Coordinates of C-alpha atoms in Angstrom, one line a residue:
Chain B
X1 CA 51.4 21.3 -36.2
X2 CA 50.1 20.1 -39.5
X3 CA 46.8 20.5 -40.5
X4 CA 44.8 17.6 -41.5
X5 CA 43.4 17.9 -44.8
X6 CA 39.7 18.2 -44.8
X7 CA 37.5 15.3 -46.4
X8 CA 36.3 15.9 -49.8
X9 CA 36.6 15.0 -53.3
X10 CA 40.0 16.0 -53.6
X11 CA 41.2 13.4 -51.3
X12 CA 39.1 10.8 -52.6
X13 CA 40.5 11.4 -55.8
X14 CA 43.9 11.1 -54.8
X15 CA 42.7 7.9 -53.1
X16 CA 41.3 6.7 -56.4
X17 CA 44.4 7.5 -58.3
X18 CA 46.5 5.7 -55.7
X19 CA 44.6 2.6 -55.7
X20 CA 44.6 2.2 -59.9
X21 CA 48.4 3.3 -60.0
X22 CA 49.8 1.6 -57.4
X23 CA 47.3 -0.8 -56.0
X24 CA 49.1 -4.0 -57.7
X25 CA 52.5 -2.6 -56.4
X26 CA 51.1 -2.7 -52.8
X27 CA 49.1 -6.1 -53.0
X28 CA 52.1 -7.9 -54.6
X29 CA 54.7 -6.6 -52.3
X30 CA 52.4 -7.5 -49.4
X31 CA 51.5 -10.9 -50.5
X32 CA 55.6 -11.7 -51.3
X33 CA 55.9 -11.0 -47.3
X34 CA 53.1 -12.5 -45.9
X35 CA 51.9 -15.3 -48.7
X36 CA 48.3 -15.0 -47.4
X37 CA 46.0 -13.5 -50.0
X38 CA 43.4 -12.3 -47.5
X39 CA 46.0 -11.1 -45.1
X40 CA 47.9 -9.4 -48.0
X41 CA 44.5 -7.5 -48.9
X42 CA 44.0 -6.7 -45.2
X43 CA 47.4 -4.9 -45.4
X44 CA 46.8 -3.1 -48.7
X45 CA 43.5 -1.9 -47.2
X46 CA 45.2 -0.4 -44.2
X47 CA 48.1 0.9 -46.5
X48 CA 45.7 3.0 -48.8
X49 CA 43.5 4.2 -45.4
X50 CA 46.8 5.2 -43.5
X51 CA 48.2 7.0 -46.7
X52 CA 44.6 8.4 -47.1
X53 CA 44.7 9.8 -43.6
X54 CA 48.3 11.2 -43.6
X55 CA 48.0 12.4 -47.2
X56 CA 49.3 16.0 -46.3
X57 CA 52.5 14.4 -45.3
X58 CA 53.1 13.1 -48.8
X59 CA 53.4 16.3 -50.2
X60 CA 57.0 16.5 -49.3
X61 CA 57.7 13.1 -50.1
X62 CA 59.4 12.3 -53.7
X63 CA 57.3 9.6 -54.9
X64 CA 53.9 8.5 -54.1
X65 CA 54.9 4.8 -55.2
X66 CA 57.9 4.8 -52.5
X67 CA 55.9 6.1 -50.0
X68 CA 53.1 3.7 -50.2
X69 CA 55.6 0.9 -50.6
X70 CA 57.3 2.2 -47.5
X71 CA 54.2 1.8 -45.4
X72 CA 53.6 -1.7 -46.9
X73 CA 56.7 -2.7 -45.9
X74 CA 56.5 -1.3 -42.6
X75 CA 53.1 -2.9 -42.0
X76 CA 54.2 -6.3 -43.4
X77 CA 57.2 -6.5 -41.1
X78 CA 55.0 -5.7 -38.2
X79 CA 52.8 -8.5 -39.1
X80 CA 55.4 -10.8 -39.6
X81 CA 56.9 -10.0 -36.2
X82 CA 53.3 -10.5 -34.5
X83 CA 52.6 -14.0 -32.8
X84 CA 49.6 -14.8 -34.9
X85 CA 51.5 -14.6 -38.2
X86 CA 54.2 -16.7 -37.0
X87 CA 51.6 -19.4 -36.3
X88 CA 49.9 -19.2 -39.4
X89 CA 50.1 -21.9 -42.0
X90 CA 51.6 -20.5 -45.1
X91 CA 50.0 -20.8 -48.3
X92 CA 52.3 -23.7 -49.9
X93 CA 51.5 -25.7 -47.2
X94 CA 47.9 -25.8 -48.1
X95 CA 46.5 -27.9 -50.9
X96 CA 46.3 -26.2 -54.3
X97 CA 42.6 -26.1 -55.0
X98 CA 41.8 -28.0 -58.1
X99 CA 39.4 -25.2 -59.6
X100 CA 40.6 -22.0 -58.1
X101 CA 37.2 -19.7 -57.5
X102 CA 38.3 -16.6 -58.8
X103 CA 40.7 -14.6 -61.0
X104 CA 42.6 -13.6 -57.8
X105 CA 43.0 -17.1 -56.4
X106 CA 44.1 -18.1 -60.1
X107 CA 46.7 -15.6 -60.0
X108 CA 47.8 -16.8 -56.5
X109 CA 48.0 -20.6 -57.7
X110 CA 49.7 -19.7 -60.7
X111 CA 52.4 -17.5 -58.9
X112 CA 53.0 -20.0 -56.1
X113 CA 53.4 -22.6 -59.0
X114 CA 56.3 -20.6 -60.4
X115 CA 59.9 -22.1 -59.7
X116 CA 61.3 -18.6 -59.5
X117 CA 58.7 -17.5 -57.1
X118 CA 59.5 -20.5 -55.0
X119 CA 63.2 -19.9 -55.0
X120 CA 62.5 -16.0 -54.1
X121 CA 60.4 -17.4 -51.0
X122 CA 63.2 -19.6 -50.1
X123 CA 65.4 -16.8 -49.5
X124 CA 65.8 -15.0 -46.0
X125 CA 63.8 -12.0 -45.5
X126 CA 66.5 -9.4 -46.1
X127 CA 67.2 -10.7 -49.4
X128 CA 63.9 -11.4 -50.5
X129 CA 62.6 -8.0 -49.8
X130 CA 65.2 -6.5 -52.4
X131 CA 64.5 -9.1 -54.8
X132 CA 60.9 -8.4 -54.9
X133 CA 61.3 -4.8 -54.9
X134 CA 64.0 -4.4 -57.6
X135 CA 63.2 -7.5 -59.8
X136 CA 59.4 -8.1 -59.3
X137 CA 58.3 -4.4 -59.2
X138 CA 61.2 -2.9 -61.0
X139 CA 62.1 -0.2 -58.6
X140 CA 65.9 1.3 -58.6
X141 CA 68.4 0.7 -56.3
X142 CA 67.9 4.2 -54.9
X143 CA 64.0 3.6 -54.5
X144 CA 64.6 0.3 -52.8
X145 CA 66.9 2.0 -50.3
X146 CA 64.5 4.6 -49.5
X147 CA 61.8 2.2 -49.0
X148 CA 63.7 -0.1 -46.9
X149 CA 65.1 2.5 -44.9
X150 CA 68.7 1.7 -45.9
X151 CA 71.7 2.7 -48.1
X152 CA 72.2 1.9 -52.0
X153 CA 75.3 0.1 -50.9
X154 CA 73.4 -2.1 -48.9
X155 CA 70.8 -2.9 -51.3
X156 CA 73.7 -3.9 -53.8
X157 CA 74.9 -6.3 -51.4
X158 CA 71.9 -7.6 -50.6
X159 CA 71.0 -8.2 -54.1
X160 CA 74.3 -9.8 -54.9
X161 CA 73.9 -12.1 -52.2
X162 CA 70.5 -12.8 -53.3
X163 CA 71.2 -13.7 -56.6
X164 CA 74.1 -15.9 -55.5
X165 CA 71.6 -17.8 -53.3
X166 CA 69.1 -18.2 -56.0
X167 CA 71.6 -19.4 -58.4
X168 CA 72.6 -22.0 -55.7
X169 CA 69.2 -22.8 -55.3
X170 CA 67.8 -23.1 -58.8
X171 CA 70.8 -25.2 -59.8
X172 CA 70.5 -27.4 -57.0
X173 CA 66.9 -28.0 -57.7
X174 CA 68.0 -29.4 -61.1
X175 CA 64.9 -28.7 -62.7
X176 CA 65.8 -24.9 -64.2
X177 CA 69.3 -23.6 -64.4
X178 CA 69.7 -20.0 -63.8
X179 CA 71.2 -18.8 -66.9
X180 CA 71.7 -16.0 -69.2
X181 CA 70.2 -16.2 -72.6
X182 CA 72.5 -17.7 -75.1
X183 CA 73.4 -14.3 -77.0
X184 CA 74.7 -12.8 -73.6
X185 CA 76.7 -15.7 -72.6
X186 CA 78.6 -15.3 -75.9
X187 CA 79.5 -11.6 -75.1
X188 CA 81.7 -11.8 -71.7
X189 CA 81.0 -8.2 -70.2
Chain H
X1 CA 88.6 -17.2 -63.6
X2 CA 88.8 -14.3 -61.2
X3 CA 85.9 -12.4 -62.3
X4 CA 83.8 -15.4 -63.1
X5 CA 81.6 -14.8 -59.8
X6 CA 80.8 -11.4 -61.1
X7 CA 80.3 -12.4 -64.6
X8 CA 77.7 -15.0 -63.2
X9 CA 75.9 -12.3 -61.1
X10 CA 75.7 -10.1 -64.0
X11 CA 74.1 -13.3 -66.3
X12 CA 71.8 -13.9 -63.0
X13 CA 70.8 -10.3 -63.1
X14 CA 69.5 -10.1 -66.7
X15 CA 68.0 -13.8 -66.5
X16 CA 66.2 -12.3 -63.3
X17 CA 64.7 -9.5 -65.0
X18 CA 63.5 -11.6 -67.7
X19 CA 62.2 -14.1 -65.4
X20 CA 60.5 -11.6 -63.0
X21 CA 58.7 -10.0 -66.0
X22 CA 57.1 -13.5 -66.6
X23 CA 56.1 -14.1 -63.1
X24 CA 52.0 -13.7 -62.8
X25 CA 51.1 -10.7 -60.7
X26 CA 48.1 -10.3 -58.4
X27 CA 45.6 -8.0 -59.6
X28 CA 44.1 -5.6 -57.2
X29 CA 40.4 -6.7 -57.1
X30 CA 37.6 -4.2 -57.1
X31 CA 35.8 -5.3 -54.2
X32 CA 39.4 -4.5 -52.3
X33 CA 39.1 -0.9 -53.7
X34 CA 35.4 -0.9 -52.8
X35 CA 36.0 -1.9 -49.1
X36 CA 38.8 0.6 -48.8
X37 CA 36.6 3.4 -50.1
X38 CA 34.1 2.0 -47.5
X39 CA 36.4 2.4 -44.7
X40 CA 37.5 5.9 -45.4
X41 CA 34.7 7.8 -43.4
X42 CA 35.0 5.6 -40.3
X43 CA 39.1 6.3 -40.4
X44 CA 38.3 10.3 -40.7
X45 CA 36.2 9.7 -37.6
X46 CA 38.6 8.0 -35.9
X47 CA 41.4 10.3 -36.8
X48 CA 39.0 13.0 -35.3
X49 CA 38.6 11.6 -32.0
X50 CA 42.3 10.8 -31.7
X51 CA 42.9 14.2 -32.2
X52 CA 40.3 15.4 -29.8
X53 CA 41.7 12.8 -27.2
X54 CA 45.2 13.9 -27.7
X55 CA 44.4 17.5 -27.3
X56 CA 42.7 16.8 -24.0
X57 CA 45.5 14.6 -22.9
X58 CA 47.6 17.3 -23.5
X59 CA 45.8 19.6 -21.4
X60 CA 44.9 17.1 -18.7
X61 CA 48.3 15.3 -18.5
X62 CA 51.7 16.0 -17.2
X63 CA 51.4 19.6 -18.5
X64 CA 48.2 20.2 -16.8
X65 CA 49.4 22.4 -13.7
X66 CA 51.9 24.4 -16.0
X67 CA 49.0 25.1 -18.5
X68 CA 46.8 25.7 -15.9
X69 CA 48.8 28.4 -14.3
X70 CA 49.8 29.8 -17.9
X71 CA 46.1 30.1 -18.8
X72 CA 44.9 31.5 -15.4
X73 CA 47.7 34.0 -15.8
X74 CA 46.6 34.9 -19.2
X75 CA 43.1 35.2 -18.2
X76 CA 41.8 32.3 -20.4
X77 CA 39.8 30.0 -18.3
X78 CA 36.7 30.9 -20.0
X79 CA 37.7 30.4 -23.2
X80 CA 39.2 26.9 -22.3
X81 CA 36.0 26.1 -21.0
X82 CA 34.2 27.2 -24.0
X83 CA 36.5 25.1 -26.2
X84 CA 35.6 22.0 -24.2
X85 CA 32.0 22.5 -24.5
X86 CA 32.4 22.7 -28.0
X87 CA 34.7 19.8 -28.4
X88 CA 31.8 17.8 -26.6
X89 CA 29.3 18.9 -29.2
X90 CA 31.3 18.0 -31.9
X91 CA 32.1 14.7 -30.6
X92 CA 28.2 13.8 -30.1
X93 CA 27.1 15.5 -33.5
X94 CA 27.1 12.0 -35.0
X95 CA 24.6 10.3 -32.9
X96 CA 20.8 10.1 -33.6
X97 CA 18.9 13.0 -34.4
X98 CA 15.1 12.3 -34.1
X99 CA 13.0 14.8 -36.2
X100 CA 11.3 16.1 -33.1
X101 CA 12.6 18.2 -30.2
X102 CA 10.7 16.1 -28.1
X103 CA 12.9 12.7 -28.8
X104 CA 14.1 10.9 -26.1
X105 CA 17.5 11.1 -24.9
X106 CA 18.3 7.5 -25.8
X107 CA 17.4 8.5 -29.2
X108 CA 19.5 11.3 -29.0
X109 CA 22.5 9.0 -28.5
X110 CA 21.8 6.8 -31.0
X111 CA 20.3 3.9 -28.8
X112 CA 17.2 2.3 -28.8
X113 CA 15.6 0.7 -25.8
X114 CA 13.4 -2.1 -26.5
X115 CA 10.3 -2.3 -24.6
X116 CA 8.3 -5.6 -25.2
X117 CA 4.8 -4.4 -24.7
X118 CA 3.1 -6.9 -26.5
X119 CA 3.3 -9.8 -24.1
X120 CA 0.2 -11.2 -25.9
X121 CA 0.5 -12.9 -29.3
X122 CA -0.2 -10.0 -31.6
X123 CA -2.5 -9.8 -34.6
X124 CA -0.8 -10.0 -37.9
X125 CA -0.4 -6.2 -38.8
X126 CA 1.9 -7.1 -41.6
X127 CA -1.8 -7.8 -43.5
X128 CA -2.2 -3.8 -43.5
X129 CA 1.0 -2.8 -44.9
X130 CA 1.9 -2.8 -48.7
X131 CA 3.3 -5.8 -50.3
X132 CA 6.5 -4.5 -50.4
X133 CA 7.4 -4.0 -46.9
X134 CA 6.1 -7.8 -46.1
X135 CA 8.5 -8.6 -49.0
X136 CA 11.5 -7.0 -47.3
X137 CA 10.5 -8.2 -43.8
X138 CA 10.2 -11.7 -45.6
X139 CA 13.7 -11.2 -47.4
X140 CA 15.4 -10.6 -44.1
X141 CA 14.3 -14.0 -42.6
X142 CA 16.7 -16.9 -42.2
X143 CA 13.7 -19.1 -42.1
X144 CA 10.2 -19.7 -42.9
X145 CA 7.5 -18.5 -40.7
X146 CA 6.8 -22.2 -40.0
X147 CA 9.9 -23.0 -38.8
X148 CA 9.8 -24.3 -35.2
X149 CA 13.3 -24.2 -34.2
X150 CA 14.8 -21.7 -31.7
X151 CA 14.8 -18.3 -33.1
X152 CA 13.7 -14.6 -32.5
X153 CA 10.6 -13.9 -34.4
X154 CA 9.6 -10.3 -35.0
X155 CA 6.0 -9.2 -36.1
X156 CA 5.6 -6.1 -38.4
X157 CA 3.9 -3.3 -36.7
X158 CA 1.1 -1.6 -39.1
X159 CA 3.5 1.4 -39.6
X160 CA 3.7 1.8 -43.7
X161 CA 6.9 3.5 -44.7
X162 CA 6.8 5.7 -47.7
X163 CA 9.3 8.3 -49.3
X164 CA 12.1 6.8 -47.7
X165 CA 15.5 8.8 -48.8
X166 CA 18.9 9.9 -47.7
X167 CA 18.9 13.6 -46.3
X168 CA 21.2 16.3 -45.1
X169 CA 21.0 17.1 -41.6
X170 CA 22.1 20.7 -42.4
X171 CA 21.6 22.6 -45.8
X172 CA 24.4 22.1 -48.2
X173 CA 25.9 19.1 -46.0
X174 CA 26.4 15.6 -47.2
X175 CA 23.6 13.0 -47.0
X176 CA 24.1 11.9 -43.7
X177 CA 20.7 11.0 -42.3
X178 CA 17.8 8.8 -43.3
X179 CA 14.1 10.4 -43.7
X180 CA 11.1 8.8 -44.3
X181 CA 7.2 9.3 -43.8
X182 CA 5.5 6.9 -41.4
X183 CA 1.7 6.1 -41.6
X184 CA -0.3 4.2 -39.1
X185 CA -2.4 1.7 -41.0
X186 CA -3.8 0.0 -37.8
X187 CA -7.1 0.4 -36.1
X188 CA -5.6 1.9 -33.0
X189 CA -3.1 4.6 -31.8
X190 CA 0.6 3.5 -31.8
X191 CA 2.9 4.6 -28.9
X192 CA 6.3 5.1 -29.6
X193 CA 7.0 2.3 -26.9
X194 CA 5.1 -0.3 -29.0
X195 CA 7.4 -0.3 -31.8
X196 CA 11.0 -0.8 -32.8
X197 CA 12.6 0.2 -36.1
X198 CA 14.9 -1.7 -38.1
X199 CA 17.2 0.2 -40.3
X200 CA 19.4 -1.6 -42.9
X201 CA 22.0 -0.3 -45.4
X202 CA 22.0 -2.8 -48.3
X203 CA 24.7 -3.0 -51.3
X204 CA 24.9 -4.9 -54.5
X205 CA 27.9 -6.5 -56.1
X206 CA 28.2 -6.6 -59.9
X207 CA 26.3 -9.7 -59.9
X208 CA 23.5 -8.2 -58.2
X209 CA 24.0 -10.4 -55.1
X210 CA 23.1 -8.0 -51.7
X211 CA 25.0 -7.8 -49.1
X212 CA 24.1 -6.4 -45.4
X213 CA 26.6 -3.1 -45.0
X214 CA 25.1 -1.9 -41.8
X215 CA 22.0 -2.4 -39.5
X216 CA 20.8 -0.9 -36.2
X217 CA 17.7 -0.8 -34.4
X218 CA 16.0 2.8 -34.5
X219 CA 13.1 4.4 -32.7
X220 CA 9.6 4.5 -34.3
X221 CA 7.7 7.8 -34.4
X222 CA 8.4 10.3 -31.2
X223 CA 5.0 10.8 -30.3
X224 CA 1.6 8.6 -30.3
X225 CA 0.5 8.1 -34.1
X226 CA -3.3 8.1 -34.2
X227 CA -4.7 5.3 -36.7
X228 CA -4.6 6.6 -40.1
X229 CA -2.3 9.4 -38.8
X230 CA 1.3 10.3 -40.4
X231 CA 4.3 11.8 -39.3
X232 CA 7.8 12.6 -40.6
X233 CA 10.6 10.5 -39.3
X234 CA 14.4 10.7 -39.6
X235 CA 17.6 9.2 -38.0
X236 CA 21.2 10.1 -38.2
X237 CA 23.0 6.8 -38.3
X238 CA 26.6 6.7 -36.3
X239 CA 29.0 4.1 -37.8
X240 CA 27.1 3.5 -40.9
X241 CA 29.5 3.4 -44.2
X242 CA 29.9 6.7 -45.8
X243 CA 31.8 7.8 -49.0
X244 CA 34.9 10.1 -48.4
X245 CA 32.3 13.3 -48.7
X246 CA 30.2 12.2 -45.8
X247 CA 27.3 10.8 -48.0
X248 CA 25.8 7.7 -46.5
X249 CA 26.4 4.7 -48.6
X250 CA 23.9 1.7 -49.4
X251 CA 20.3 1.2 -50.0
X252 CA 18.6 2.1 -46.9
X253 CA 15.7 -0.4 -46.0
X254 CA 13.5 0.7 -42.9
X255 CA 11.0 -1.8 -41.3
X256 CA 8.9 -1.4 -37.7
X257 CA 8.1 -4.2 -35.8
X258 CA 6.1 -4.6 -32.6
X259 CA 8.4 -4.7 -29.7
X260 CA 8.8 -7.9 -28.2
X261 CA 9.9 -11.3 -29.6
X262 CA 7.1 -13.5 -31.2
X263 CA 7.0 -17.1 -32.0
X264 CA 8.2 -18.2 -35.6
X265 CA 4.6 -18.8 -36.9
X266 CA 3.5 -15.3 -35.7
X267 CA 6.6 -13.6 -37.1
X268 CA 7.3 -11.7 -40.4
X269 CA 10.8 -12.1 -39.7
X270 CA 12.6 -14.7 -38.1
X271 CA 16.2 -15.1 -37.3
X272 CA 17.2 -18.5 -35.9
X273 CA 19.8 -19.1 -33.3
X274 CA 23.4 -19.9 -34.9
X275 CA 24.4 -23.2 -34.1
X276 CA 27.0 -22.3 -32.0
X277 CA 28.1 -21.4 -28.2
X278 CA 28.7 -18.3 -27.1
X279 CA 31.0 -18.3 -24.0
X280 CA 33.1 -15.7 -22.0
X281 CA 31.6 -12.5 -22.8
X282 CA 33.5 -9.5 -22.1
X283 CA 33.3 -5.8 -22.3
X284 CA 35.9 -3.2 -22.6
X285 CA 35.4 0.3 -23.0
X286 CA 36.4 2.0 -26.1
X287 CA 35.3 5.6 -26.5
X288 CA 33.1 8.0 -24.3
X289 CA 31.8 11.1 -25.7
X290 CA 29.3 13.8 -24.2
X291 CA 26.3 11.7 -25.3
X292 CA 27.2 8.4 -25.5
X293 CA 30.3 5.6 -25.4
X294 CA 31.2 2.7 -27.2
X295 CA 32.3 -0.7 -26.1
X296 CA 33.7 -3.9 -27.4
X297 CA 32.2 -6.9 -26.5
X298 CA 34.5 -9.8 -26.9
X299 CA 33.0 -13.6 -27.2
X300 CA 34.2 -16.6 -27.4
X301 CA 32.1 -18.8 -30.1
X302 CA 32.5 -22.4 -30.0
X303 CA 31.2 -24.2 -33.1
X304 CA 30.5 -27.9 -31.8
X305 CA 29.1 -29.2 -35.2
X306 CA 31.1 -30.9 -38.0
X307 CA 30.3 -27.8 -40.3
X308 CA 32.1 -24.5 -40.2
X309 CA 29.8 -21.4 -39.7
X310 CA 30.6 -18.5 -41.8
X311 CA 30.8 -15.2 -39.6
X312 CA 29.5 -13.0 -42.5
X313 CA 26.0 -14.7 -41.8
X314 CA 26.2 -14.0 -38.0
X315 CA 24.2 -11.2 -36.6
X316 CA 24.8 -10.5 -32.8
X317 CA 22.1 -8.9 -30.2
X318 CA 23.3 -7.8 -27.2
X319 CA 21.2 -6.8 -24.3
X320 CA 21.8 -5.3 -21.0
X321 CA 19.2 -5.8 -18.7
X322 CA 16.7 -3.0 -17.7
X323 CA 18.4 -2.1 -14.5
X324 CA 21.8 -2.1 -15.7
X325 CA 22.4 0.8 -17.8
X326 CA 20.5 3.3 -15.6
X327 CA 22.5 6.0 -13.8
X328 CA 22.4 4.4 -10.6
X329 CA 23.8 1.0 -11.8
X330 CA 26.3 2.7 -14.1
X331 CA 27.6 4.3 -11.2
X332 CA 27.7 1.3 -8.7
X333 CA 29.4 -0.7 -11.7
X334 CA 32.0 2.1 -12.2
X335 CA 33.6 0.7 -9.1
X336 CA 33.8 -2.7 -10.7
X337 CA 36.4 -3.6 -13.3
X338 CA 36.0 -2.3 -16.9
X339 CA 36.6 -6.1 -17.9
X340 CA 34.0 -8.7 -16.7
X341 CA 32.5 -12.0 -17.9
X342 CA 29.7 -14.1 -18.4
X343 CA 28.3 -17.0 -20.2
X344 CA 25.7 -17.2 -22.8
X345 CA 25.0 -20.5 -24.6
X346 CA 23.4 -20.1 -28.3
X347 CA 23.9 -24.1 -28.8
X348 CA 21.9 -25.3 -25.7
X349 CA 18.9 -24.6 -28.1
X350 CA 16.6 -23.2 -25.7
X351 CA 13.0 -23.3 -26.7
X352 CA 11.3 -20.1 -28.4
X353 CA 10.2 -19.4 -24.9
X354 CA 13.6 -18.8 -23.3
X355 CA 13.8 -16.1 -25.9
X356 CA 10.9 -14.1 -25.3
X357 CA 12.8 -12.6 -22.5
X358 CA 14.9 -10.4 -25.3
X359 CA 13.8 -7.2 -26.3
X360 CA 12.0 -7.0 -22.9
X361 CA 10.8 -3.6 -21.5
X362 CA 13.5 -1.3 -20.2
X363 CA 16.3 -3.4 -21.4
X364 CA 19.1 -1.7 -24.0
X365 CA 19.3 -4.0 -26.8
X366 CA 22.1 -3.2 -29.4
X367 CA 22.6 -5.1 -32.8
X368 CA 25.7 -5.7 -34.9
X369 CA 27.0 -7.8 -37.7
X370 CA 29.7 -10.1 -36.5
X371 CA 31.7 -9.5 -39.5
X372 CA 34.1 -6.8 -39.7
X373 CA 37.7 -5.8 -40.1
X374 CA 39.9 -8.2 -38.1
X375 CA 37.2 -10.5 -37.5
X376 CA 37.7 -14.5 -38.5
X377 CA 36.0 -15.5 -41.7
X378 CA 34.6 -18.6 -40.0
X379 CA 33.9 -20.5 -36.9
X380 CA 35.8 -23.9 -37.7
X381 CA 34.0 -27.1 -37.3
X382 CA 34.5 -28.1 -33.7
X383 CA 36.8 -25.2 -33.1
X384 CA 36.4 -21.9 -30.9
X385 CA 37.3 -18.2 -32.3
X386 CA 37.1 -15.2 -30.8
X387 CA 34.5 -12.2 -32.0
X388 CA 34.7 -8.6 -31.0
X389 CA 31.5 -6.5 -31.2
X390 CA 31.6 -2.8 -31.5
X391 CA 28.7 -1.2 -29.9
X392 CA 27.8 2.4 -29.3
X393 CA 25.0 3.2 -26.8
X394 CA 24.5 5.7 -24.1
X395 CA 26.9 7.3 -21.4
X396 CA 28.0 4.7 -19.1
X397 CA 27.5 1.7 -21.5
X398 CA 31.1 1.0 -20.7
X399 CA 29.8 0.6 -17.1
X400 CA 27.1 -0.9 -17.3
X401 CA 28.2 -4.6 -16.8
X402 CA 28.1 -7.5 -19.1
X403 CA 25.5 -8.2 -21.8
X404 CA 24.0 -11.4 -22.7
X405 CA 24.8 -12.1 -26.1
X406 CA 23.1 -14.2 -28.8
X407 CA 24.1 -15.2 -32.4
X408 CA 21.6 -15.3 -34.9
X409 CA 21.8 -16.3 -38.8
X410 CA 21.1 -13.9 -41.5
X411 CA 19.3 -15.0 -44.4
X412 CA 21.4 -17.4 -46.6
X413 CA 21.5 -14.9 -49.7
X414 CA 22.1 -12.1 -47.4
X415 CA 25.6 -11.9 -45.6
X416 CA 27.5 -9.2 -44.1
X417 CA 29.6 -7.0 -46.3
X418 CA 32.1 -6.7 -43.7
X419 CA 31.5 -3.8 -41.4
X420 CA 29.5 -3.8 -38.4
X421 CA 27.4 -1.2 -36.8

């Protein structure tokens, strides 16, 4: 049986480092799933507390980041499955406040106004989660697969389908076409 | 054209990378990090309790017979018993420790019994105290002393607090207890049952706004303090926020009140009733250990007004009747269901006289912030919400029946930081 690390400064230091290095990753991924700022913060809190308590298991993990994001994704999926979440009003159904109260709310408001974000949120969850991890958080296909507990091939397939849907969504929207920059269009691959 | 979809996909990939990089990102706020730091000690404690329970379940569960046979065969019964006792001591190490060996068992369990010995209107003992203590008592008031509305009023006892500081309960250990020097400034001796203390941990954000991190009732001196006498006092809070090293966090504030409730006019601290109705009080057992137990008290809170009520401003007082938490009553109640219900009503706006029954002799009173992880932020106007109060008390608290619960308001500028005690 694995021994629990004694509480102390070393554990606290680790926690501080994780929050500083990966706090944004965890919070933004959580928000992408639940689209509720307060709920995302609660999830992020739970992620770091679980990671802190189980930090001995981390020593065998490859990457702190993927480990933390695995916890995040699992927690978010649990939340989305829960009854209460299915009955919550998502943020884009709420009136946008005229003057956001703080920088976090301001960031949420700006994000919610972004067309690409809206398009991503319109994707089914299996596509949305790969897009968020791969494009928004900049993880590799292998890391995304590790976090989601699937294969790289599956991630590639989901990404392909997600791109197709995003293309269609944004084209249909007509407000901005999903296009590559001019120079890359002139150089077919 | 055969490869057009792939080409499109590659272009989309490139565009997505660039566009995603331009998307706004949510910052990881400092107060969230602070919240997480504050929860670490609680999580460690929960983890330890879980491990103890798991160990016990492993021995007492399906493998009990086999384990017992093996242990008897190996001649280990004595060692097993010894382990059980040390585990029990470890689990009970957290609750209150009074500075004297004569501390009551209630104190040893982190629970204070409030005896209202002052049925007669008290004199204003606060006049005998330093201005700082009077100011603290006033700062904890959510209403002026002249408020005539329904409220719980507390009058300061003439116990001056000095040298208030955090201390270690063992050499080299974390700062896990609160110590102070108490002086009786009154003209007569003060018996332990005449006073009750309120220990509050405050924190402040960068802007200097104070929040209540945690609070609890505490016992006064463990022996009668003669007029002009002094004594050392210490208390080891259970459940108060701690850092990862086990040090208590926050600024402690300690005040001693005369036991019992007084009118607002006579009070130094006034807690008005919250404008809500409390219904359907239910109790569920959470944890038990050698010297205590904890329960989750769930209440339905209805807000009949047209304004939402912030949960962070709510302070819950739970009281078990004098005969409910004794051993006999607990034993009798043990036969009943672990979950029961009752009714209490905040919004009926009872007169102050109706509240004088609170903090009565022999009753078991506990205190908790309503806000905390998993709790709603507000009670919506016209709506009903469920609040869960986590309370620790003496052994058998989980079988002591249903308490009455009242919700009062913290001062407008002083809301709960998020953890309950």
